[in-house]
CSV table of C-alpha atoms and ligand atoms in Angstrom, one decimal:
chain,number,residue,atom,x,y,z
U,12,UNK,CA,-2.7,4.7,0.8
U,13,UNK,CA,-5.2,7.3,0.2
U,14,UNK,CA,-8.2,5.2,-1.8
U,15,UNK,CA,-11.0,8.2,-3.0
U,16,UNK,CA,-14.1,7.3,-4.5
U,17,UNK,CA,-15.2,10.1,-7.3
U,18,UNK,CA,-19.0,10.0,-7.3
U,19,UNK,CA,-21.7,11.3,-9.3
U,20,UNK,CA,-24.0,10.9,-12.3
U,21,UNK,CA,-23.0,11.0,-15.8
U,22,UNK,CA,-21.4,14.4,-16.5
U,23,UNK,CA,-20.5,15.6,-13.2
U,24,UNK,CA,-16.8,15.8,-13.6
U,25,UNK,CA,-15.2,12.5,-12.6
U,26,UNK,CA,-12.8,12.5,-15.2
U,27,UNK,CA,-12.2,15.6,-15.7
U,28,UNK,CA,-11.5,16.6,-12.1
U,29,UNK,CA,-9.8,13.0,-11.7
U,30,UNK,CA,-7.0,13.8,-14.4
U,31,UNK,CA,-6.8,17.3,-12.2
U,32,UNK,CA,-5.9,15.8,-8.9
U,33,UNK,CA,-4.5,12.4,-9.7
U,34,UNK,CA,-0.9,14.6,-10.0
U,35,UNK,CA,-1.0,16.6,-7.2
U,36,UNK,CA,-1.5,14.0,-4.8
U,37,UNK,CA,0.2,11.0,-6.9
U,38,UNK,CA,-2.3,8.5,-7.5
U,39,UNK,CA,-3.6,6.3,-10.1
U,40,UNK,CA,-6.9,6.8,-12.0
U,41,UNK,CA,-8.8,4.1,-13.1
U,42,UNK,CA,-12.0,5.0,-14.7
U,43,UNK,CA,-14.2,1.9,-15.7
U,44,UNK,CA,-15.6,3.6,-18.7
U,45,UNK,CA,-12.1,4.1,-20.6
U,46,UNK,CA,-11.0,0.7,-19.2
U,47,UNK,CA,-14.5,-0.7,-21.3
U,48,UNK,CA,-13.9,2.2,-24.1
U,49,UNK,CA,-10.2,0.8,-24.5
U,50,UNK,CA,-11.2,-2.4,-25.3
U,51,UNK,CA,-13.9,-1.6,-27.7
U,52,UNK,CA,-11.2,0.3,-29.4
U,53,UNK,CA,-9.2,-2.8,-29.5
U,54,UNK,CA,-12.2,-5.4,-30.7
U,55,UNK,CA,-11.3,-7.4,-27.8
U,56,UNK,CA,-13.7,-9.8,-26.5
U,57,UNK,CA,-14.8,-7.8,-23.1
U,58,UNK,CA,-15.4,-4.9,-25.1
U,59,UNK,CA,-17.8,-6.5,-27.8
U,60,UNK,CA,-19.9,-7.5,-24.7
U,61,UNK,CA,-19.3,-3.7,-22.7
U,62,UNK,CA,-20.7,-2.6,-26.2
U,63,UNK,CA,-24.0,-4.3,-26.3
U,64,UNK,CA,-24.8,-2.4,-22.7
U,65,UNK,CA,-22.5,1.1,-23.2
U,66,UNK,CA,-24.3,2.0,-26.2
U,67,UNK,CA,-28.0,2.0,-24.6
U,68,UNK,CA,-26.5,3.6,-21.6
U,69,UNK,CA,-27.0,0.7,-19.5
U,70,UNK,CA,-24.9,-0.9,-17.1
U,71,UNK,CA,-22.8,-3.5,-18.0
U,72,UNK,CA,-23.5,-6.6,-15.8
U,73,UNK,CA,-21.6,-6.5,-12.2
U,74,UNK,CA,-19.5,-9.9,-12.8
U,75,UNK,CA,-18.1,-8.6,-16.1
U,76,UNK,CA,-17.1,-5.1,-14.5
U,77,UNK,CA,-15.6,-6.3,-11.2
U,78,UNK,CA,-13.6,-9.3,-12.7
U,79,UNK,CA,-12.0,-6.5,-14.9
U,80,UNK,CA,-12.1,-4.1,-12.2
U,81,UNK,CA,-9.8,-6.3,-10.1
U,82,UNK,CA,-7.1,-7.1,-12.4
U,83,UNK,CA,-6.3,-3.5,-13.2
U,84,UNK,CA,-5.9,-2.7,-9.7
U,85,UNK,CA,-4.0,-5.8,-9.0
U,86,UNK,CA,-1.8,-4.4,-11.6
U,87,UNK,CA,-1.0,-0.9,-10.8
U,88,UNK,CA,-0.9,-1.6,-6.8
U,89,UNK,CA,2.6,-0.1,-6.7
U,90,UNK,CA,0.9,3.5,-6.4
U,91,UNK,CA,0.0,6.0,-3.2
U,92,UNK,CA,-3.1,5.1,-3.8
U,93,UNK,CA,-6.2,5.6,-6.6
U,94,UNK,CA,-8.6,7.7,-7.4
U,95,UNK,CA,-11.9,4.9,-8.7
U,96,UNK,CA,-14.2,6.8,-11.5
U,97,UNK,CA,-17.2,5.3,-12.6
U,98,UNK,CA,-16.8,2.4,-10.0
U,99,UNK,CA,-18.5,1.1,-7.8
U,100,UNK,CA,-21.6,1.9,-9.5
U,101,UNK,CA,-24.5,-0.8,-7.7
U,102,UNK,CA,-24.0,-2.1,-4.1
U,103,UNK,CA,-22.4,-5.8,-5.2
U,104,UNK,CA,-19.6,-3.2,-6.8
U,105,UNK,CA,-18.8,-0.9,-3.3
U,106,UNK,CA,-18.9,-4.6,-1.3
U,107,UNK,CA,-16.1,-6.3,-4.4
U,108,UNK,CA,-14.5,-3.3,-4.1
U,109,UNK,CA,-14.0,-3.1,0.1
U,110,UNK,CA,-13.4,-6.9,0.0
U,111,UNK,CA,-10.1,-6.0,-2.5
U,112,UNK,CA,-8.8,-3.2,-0.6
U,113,UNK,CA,-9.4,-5.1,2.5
U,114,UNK,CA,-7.2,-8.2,1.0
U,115,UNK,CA,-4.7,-5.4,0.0
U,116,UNK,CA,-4.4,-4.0,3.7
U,117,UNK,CA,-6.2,-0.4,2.9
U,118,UNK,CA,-9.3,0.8,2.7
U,119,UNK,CA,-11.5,3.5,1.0
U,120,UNK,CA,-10.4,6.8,2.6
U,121,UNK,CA,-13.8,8.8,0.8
U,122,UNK,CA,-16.6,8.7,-1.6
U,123,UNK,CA,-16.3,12.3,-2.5
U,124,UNK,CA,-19.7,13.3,-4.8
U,125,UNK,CA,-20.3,15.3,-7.3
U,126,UNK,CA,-23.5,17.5,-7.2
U,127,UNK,CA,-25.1,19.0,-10.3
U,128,UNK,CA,-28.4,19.4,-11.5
U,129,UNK,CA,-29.7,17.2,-14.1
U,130,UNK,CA,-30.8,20.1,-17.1
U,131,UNK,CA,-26.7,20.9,-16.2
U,132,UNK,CA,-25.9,17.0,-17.2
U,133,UNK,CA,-27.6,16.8,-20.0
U,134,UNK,CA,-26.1,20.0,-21.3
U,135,UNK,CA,-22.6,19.2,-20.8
U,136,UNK,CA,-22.9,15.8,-22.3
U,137,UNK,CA,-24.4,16.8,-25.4
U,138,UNK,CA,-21.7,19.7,-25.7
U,139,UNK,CA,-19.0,16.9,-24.9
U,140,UNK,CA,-20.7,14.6,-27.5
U,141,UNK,CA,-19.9,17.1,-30.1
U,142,UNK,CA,-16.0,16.0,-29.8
U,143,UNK,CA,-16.1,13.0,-27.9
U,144,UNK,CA,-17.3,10.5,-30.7
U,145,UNK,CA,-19.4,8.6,-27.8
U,146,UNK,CA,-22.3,6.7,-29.2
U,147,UNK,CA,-24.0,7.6,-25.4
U,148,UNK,CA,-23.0,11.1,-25.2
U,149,UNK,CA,-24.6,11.4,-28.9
U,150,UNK,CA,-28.3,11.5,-28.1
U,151,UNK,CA,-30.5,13.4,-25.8
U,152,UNK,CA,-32.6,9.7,-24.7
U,153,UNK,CA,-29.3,8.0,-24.1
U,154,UNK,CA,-28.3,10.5,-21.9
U,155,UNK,CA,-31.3,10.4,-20.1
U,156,UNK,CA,-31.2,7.0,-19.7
U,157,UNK,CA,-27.9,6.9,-18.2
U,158,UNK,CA,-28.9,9.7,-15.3
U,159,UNK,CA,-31.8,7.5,-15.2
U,160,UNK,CA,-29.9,4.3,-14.4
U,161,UNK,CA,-27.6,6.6,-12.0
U,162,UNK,CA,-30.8,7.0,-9.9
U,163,UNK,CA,-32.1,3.9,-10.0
U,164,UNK,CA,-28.6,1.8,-9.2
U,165,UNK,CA,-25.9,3.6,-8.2
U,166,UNK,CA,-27.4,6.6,-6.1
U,167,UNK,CA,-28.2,4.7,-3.4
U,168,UNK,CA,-24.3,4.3,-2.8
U,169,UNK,CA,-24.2,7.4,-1.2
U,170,UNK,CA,-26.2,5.6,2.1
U,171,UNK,CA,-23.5,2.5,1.5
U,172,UNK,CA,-20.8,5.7,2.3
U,173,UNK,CA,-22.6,7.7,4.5
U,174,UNK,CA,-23.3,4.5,7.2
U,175,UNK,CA,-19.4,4.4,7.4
U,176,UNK,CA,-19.1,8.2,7.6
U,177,UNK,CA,-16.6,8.4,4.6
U,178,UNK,CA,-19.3,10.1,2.3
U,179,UNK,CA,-18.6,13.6,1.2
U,180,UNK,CA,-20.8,15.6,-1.4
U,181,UNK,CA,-19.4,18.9,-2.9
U,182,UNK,CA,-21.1,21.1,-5.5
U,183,UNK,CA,-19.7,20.3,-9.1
U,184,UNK,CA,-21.4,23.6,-10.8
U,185,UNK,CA,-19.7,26.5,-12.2
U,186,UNK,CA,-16.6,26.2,-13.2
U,187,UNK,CA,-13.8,23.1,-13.4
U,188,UNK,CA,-11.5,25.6,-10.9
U,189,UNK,CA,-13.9,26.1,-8.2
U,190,UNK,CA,-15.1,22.0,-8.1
U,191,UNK,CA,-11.1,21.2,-8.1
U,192,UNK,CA,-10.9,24.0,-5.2
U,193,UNK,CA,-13.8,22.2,-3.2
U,194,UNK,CA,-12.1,18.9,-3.9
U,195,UNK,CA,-8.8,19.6,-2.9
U,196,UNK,CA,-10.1,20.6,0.5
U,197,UNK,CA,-11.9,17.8,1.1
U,198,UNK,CA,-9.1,15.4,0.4
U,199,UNK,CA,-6.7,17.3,2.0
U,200,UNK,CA,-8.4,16.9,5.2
U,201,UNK,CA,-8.2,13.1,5.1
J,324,LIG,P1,-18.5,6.5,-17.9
J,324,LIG,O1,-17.4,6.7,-18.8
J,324,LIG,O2,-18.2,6.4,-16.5
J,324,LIG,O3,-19.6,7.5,-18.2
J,324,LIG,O4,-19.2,5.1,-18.3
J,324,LIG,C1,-19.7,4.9,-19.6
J,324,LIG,C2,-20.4,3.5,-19.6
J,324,LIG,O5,-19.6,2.5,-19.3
J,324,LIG,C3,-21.6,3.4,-18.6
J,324,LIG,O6,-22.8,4.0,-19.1
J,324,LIG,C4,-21.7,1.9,-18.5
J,324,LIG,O7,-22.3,1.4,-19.6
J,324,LIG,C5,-20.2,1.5,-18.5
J,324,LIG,N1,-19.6,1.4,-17.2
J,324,LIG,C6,-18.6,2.2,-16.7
J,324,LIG,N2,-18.4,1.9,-15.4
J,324,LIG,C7,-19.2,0.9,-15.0
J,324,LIG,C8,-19.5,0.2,-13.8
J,324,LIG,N3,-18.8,0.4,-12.7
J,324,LIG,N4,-20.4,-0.7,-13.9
J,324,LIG,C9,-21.1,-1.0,-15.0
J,324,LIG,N5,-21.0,-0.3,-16.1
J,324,LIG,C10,-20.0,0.6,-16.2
C-alpha cells in the first residue's frame, strides 16, 4: 500500500490536489474535515459536537477525531492505499494513526507538505469562502485562527516525519498544475 500524508495549513491545497492524484495512483481520500462537514450536514450527533470547535476554527478534541478517523479507514481498507487530508493534525493523531497502519501491516509511505505563505492563505480562503458556504472560511479572524492553531499544534508534525525520514515539503504556490507536477514526482519516487 502506498499511505501519503497531505500536509499543510489551512488553504494549501490538500483537497484540491488530493481529488487530483487520488485517480492517478488509485487510492482513497479521506479528509477529516468533509468526514466532520458530512455529519453536520446530516445533524448527527458527532457533528453537533465537530460544530461547537469547526466553527471557531479550533480543533476538535483528539479522542473524538481518531475514534472517527479509525472506523472510516477500517472501512475502506480494500484500497491501494490512501491519501490522509487534514489528519493527523497534533502528535497523539500521527502516533493513532502509525499504531492503525501498523495493526493493518503498512505503514506511512510520506508526509508530503504543502508550502505557502500565510497573506497567500488567507487570500485563498476568503475567495473560497465566497462559494463554499463554510462558516470558517467566512471571516478574516476565523481564518487566522485556524493558521494560528496550525502553528501552534499541528506544525510541529513535520519533526514527527522528518525523525523517520519520510517528510517531504514542496512549494504549493502558483498554480494547481505546477503543485500537482511537484507532487507527482515526489510520490512517484516512493
Ligand atoms: P479542513 O477541512 O481540513 O480545513 O478542516 C476543517 C475543520 O475541521 C478544522 O478547522 C477542525 O475544526 C476540524 N478538523 C479537521 N480535521 C481535524 C483533525 N485531524 N483534528 C481535529 N480537528 C479537525
Amino acid at each position: 500500500m502506498k499511505n501519503i500524508v497531505l500536509f499543510g495549513p489551512p488553504g494549501a491545497g490538500k483537497g484540491t490536489q488530493a481529488e487530483i492524484i487520488k485517480d492517478a495512483y488509485n487510492l482513497f481520500h479521506i479528509s477529516t474535515g468533509d468526514v466532520f462537514r458530512y455529519n453536520i450536514k446530516n445533524n448527527t450527533s458527532l457533528g453537533i459536537l465537530a460544530k461547537q470547535y469547526m466553527d471557531k476554527g479550533e480543533l476538535v478534541p483528539d479522542e473524538v477525531t481518531i475514534e472517527m478517523f479509525n472506523e472510516v479507514v477500517a472501512s475502506n481498507l480494500d484500497c491501494n492505499g490512501f491519501i490522509f487530508d487534514g489528519f493527523p493534525r497534533t502528535t497523539s493523531q500521527a502516533m493513532a494513526l502509525d499504531h492503525l497502519m501498523n495493526s493493518n501491516n503498512t505503514n506511512i509511505s510520506a508526509m508530503i507538505a504543502f508550502e505557502v505563505e500565510d497573506s497567500i492563505l488567507i487570500s485563498r480562503l476568503i475567495k473560497r469562502g465566497e462559494t463554499s458556504g463554510r462558516v470558517d472560511d467566512s471571516n478574516e479572524s476565523i481564518i487566522k485562527n485556524r493558521i494560528k492553531e496550525y502553528y501552534k499544534k499541528t506544525a510541529i508534525l513535520k519533526e514527527y516525519y522528518q525523525k523517520q525520514d519520510r517528510y517531504y515539503g514542496i512549494n504549493g504556490e502558483g498554480k494547481i498544475e505546477e503543485t500537482s507536477i511537484r507532487l507527482r514526482k515526489v510520490i512517484d519516487s516512493l
